[in-house]
């Protein structure tokens, strides 16, 4: 892993908030020339410090559905099983996020299903068979804060 200096870290924090910033905008914020900022940005992409750039959609335009958080417990807390399941879940169209976590549960899923019936189908296909030992599902009623970093 290549080392980053304070300029690199500042550029990354700015890009995390808005990846569409121009070289001039980065220059104004960081204190380097626009060309230097763009060269650093290209390097940060090349070395993998920036894995990908995505669009954060306005909730009014996102796919509508039932959002469900699922807490999974895996038999014997086997790390290989957890990793295999995470990859399996990550490939499902209704699964938006997958986390391996500490505590009583092993995996947390964030699903956006067309309707509760779709979640029921998902649960029947994935959650009632080993190595899943148990699960708890939480239906999201309201979202108050998005996980987008602020410009502060």
Coordinates of C-alpha atoms in Angstrom, one line a residue:
X1 CA 0.0 0.0 0.0
X2 CA 1.5 3.3 -1.0
X3 CA 1.7 6.1 1.5
X4 CA -0.4 9.2 1.3
X5 CA 0.5 12.7 2.4
X6 CA -1.8 15.4 3.8
X7 CA -2.7 16.8 0.3
X8 CA -3.7 13.3 -0.8
X9 CA -5.9 12.8 2.3
X10 CA -7.5 16.2 1.8
X11 CA -8.3 15.4 -1.9
X12 CA -9.8 12.1 -0.8
X13 CA -12.0 13.7 1.8
X14 CA -13.2 16.2 -0.8
X15 CA -13.8 13.5 -3.4
X16 CA -15.7 11.5 -0.9
X17 CA -18.2 14.3 -0.6
X18 CA -18.4 15.2 -4.3
X19 CA -16.5 13.2 -6.9
X20 CA -17.4 15.6 -9.7
X21 CA -15.2 18.4 -8.5
X22 CA -13.0 20.1 -11.1
X23 CA -9.2 20.5 -10.8
X24 CA -9.9 24.2 -10.0
X25 CA -12.3 23.4 -7.2
X26 CA -9.8 21.0 -5.7
X27 CA -7.0 23.5 -6.1
X28 CA -9.0 26.2 -4.3
X29 CA -9.7 23.9 -1.4
X30 CA -6.3 22.1 -1.2
X31 CA -3.8 24.9 -2.1
X32 CA -2.1 23.1 -5.0
X33 CA -2.4 24.0 -8.7
X34 CA -5.3 22.5 -10.6
X35 CA -2.9 20.3 -12.7
X36 CA -1.2 19.0 -9.5
X37 CA -4.6 18.1 -8.0
X38 CA -5.6 16.2 -11.1
X39 CA -2.2 14.4 -11.3
X40 CA -2.7 13.4 -7.6
X41 CA -6.3 12.3 -8.3
X42 CA -5.1 10.1 -11.2
X43 CA -2.5 8.6 -9.0
X44 CA -5.1 8.0 -6.2
X45 CA -7.2 6.1 -8.7
X46 CA -4.3 4.1 -10.1
X47 CA -3.1 2.9 -6.6
X48 CA -6.6 2.0 -5.6
X49 CA -7.1 4.6 -2.9
X50 CA -10.2 5.5 -4.9
X51 CA -11.9 2.2 -5.8
X52 CA -14.8 3.5 -7.8
X53 CA -16.9 6.6 -8.2
X54 CA -20.7 6.3 -7.8
X55 CA -23.8 8.4 -8.0
X56 CA -25.7 9.0 -4.8
X57 CA -29.3 9.0 -5.9
X58 CA -32.0 11.3 -4.5
X59 CA -34.4 9.1 -2.6
X60 CA -37.2 10.3 -4.7
X61 CA -35.6 8.6 -7.7
X62 CA -34.3 5.4 -6.1
X63 CA -36.0 2.1 -6.7
X64 CA -39.0 2.0 -4.4
X65 CA -39.3 -1.0 -2.2
X66 CA -39.3 -2.4 1.2
X67 CA -36.0 -1.9 3.0
X68 CA -35.0 -4.6 5.4
X69 CA -32.0 -5.0 7.7
X70 CA -31.3 -8.7 8.4
X71 CA -29.0 -9.8 11.3
X72 CA -27.6 -13.3 10.7
X73 CA -26.0 -15.8 13.0
X74 CA -23.8 -18.4 11.4
X75 CA -23.2 -21.9 12.9
X76 CA -19.9 -22.0 14.9
X77 CA -18.9 -18.5 13.7
X78 CA -16.8 -20.1 10.9
X79 CA -14.9 -17.3 9.1
X80 CA -14.7 -19.2 5.8
X81 CA -18.5 -19.8 5.9
X82 CA -19.1 -16.1 6.7
X83 CA -16.9 -15.1 3.8
X84 CA -18.6 -17.5 1.4
X85 CA -22.1 -16.3 2.5
X86 CA -21.2 -12.7 2.1
X87 CA -20.1 -13.3 -1.5
X88 CA -23.3 -15.2 -2.2
X89 CA -25.5 -12.6 -0.7
X90 CA -23.6 -9.8 -2.4
X91 CA -24.6 -11.2 -5.8
X92 CA -28.3 -11.1 -5.1
X93 CA -30.2 -8.2 -6.7
X94 CA -32.1 -7.3 -3.6
X95 CA -29.0 -7.1 -1.4
X96 CA -27.6 -3.5 -1.3
X97 CA -25.1 -3.9 1.5
X98 CA -23.4 -6.8 3.3
X99 CA -21.3 -6.4 6.4
X100 CA -19.3 -8.9 8.6
X101 CA -19.8 -7.7 12.1
X102 CA -18.8 -8.4 15.7
X103 CA -21.1 -9.2 18.5
X104 CA -23.9 -11.8 18.7
X105 CA -24.5 -11.7 15.0
X106 CA -22.0 -12.5 12.2
X107 CA -23.5 -10.8 9.1
X108 CA -25.7 -7.9 8.5
X109 CA -27.6 -7.5 5.2
X110 CA -29.4 -4.4 3.9
X111 CA -32.0 -5.4 1.4
X112 CA -34.3 -3.4 -0.8
X113 CA -37.0 -5.8 -1.9
X114 CA -39.9 -5.0 -4.2
X115 CA -42.4 -6.0 -1.5
X116 CA -42.5 -8.2 1.6
X117 CA -43.3 -11.2 -0.6
X118 CA -39.9 -10.8 -2.3
X119 CA -38.3 -10.8 1.1
X120 CA -40.2 -13.9 2.1
X121 CA -38.9 -15.6 -1.1
X122 CA -35.4 -14.5 -0.2
X123 CA -35.7 -15.8 3.3
X124 CA -37.0 -19.1 2.1
X125 CA -34.1 -19.5 -0.4
X126 CA -31.2 -18.3 1.9
X127 CA -32.0 -18.0 5.5
X128 CA -33.5 -21.3 6.7
X129 CA -30.7 -23.6 5.7
X130 CA -27.3 -24.2 7.3
X131 CA -24.9 -22.6 7.9
X132 CA -27.4 -19.9 8.9
X133 CA -28.3 -20.7 12.5
X134 CA -30.8 -17.8 12.9
X135 CA -31.8 -14.4 11.8
X136 CA -33.6 -11.3 12.8
X137 CA -35.2 -9.0 10.2
X138 CA -36.0 -5.4 10.8
X139 CA -38.2 -3.5 8.4
X140 CA -37.1 0.1 7.8
X141 CA -40.0 2.5 8.5
X142 CA -38.3 5.8 7.9
X143 CA -34.8 7.0 6.9
X144 CA -33.7 10.1 8.7
X145 CA -30.0 10.3 7.7
X146 CA -28.1 9.2 4.6
X147 CA -24.6 7.7 4.8
X148 CA -23.0 10.4 2.6
X149 CA -20.1 12.2 4.2
X150 CA -20.8 16.0 4.7
X151 CA -18.6 18.7 3.3
X152 CA -17.6 19.8 6.8

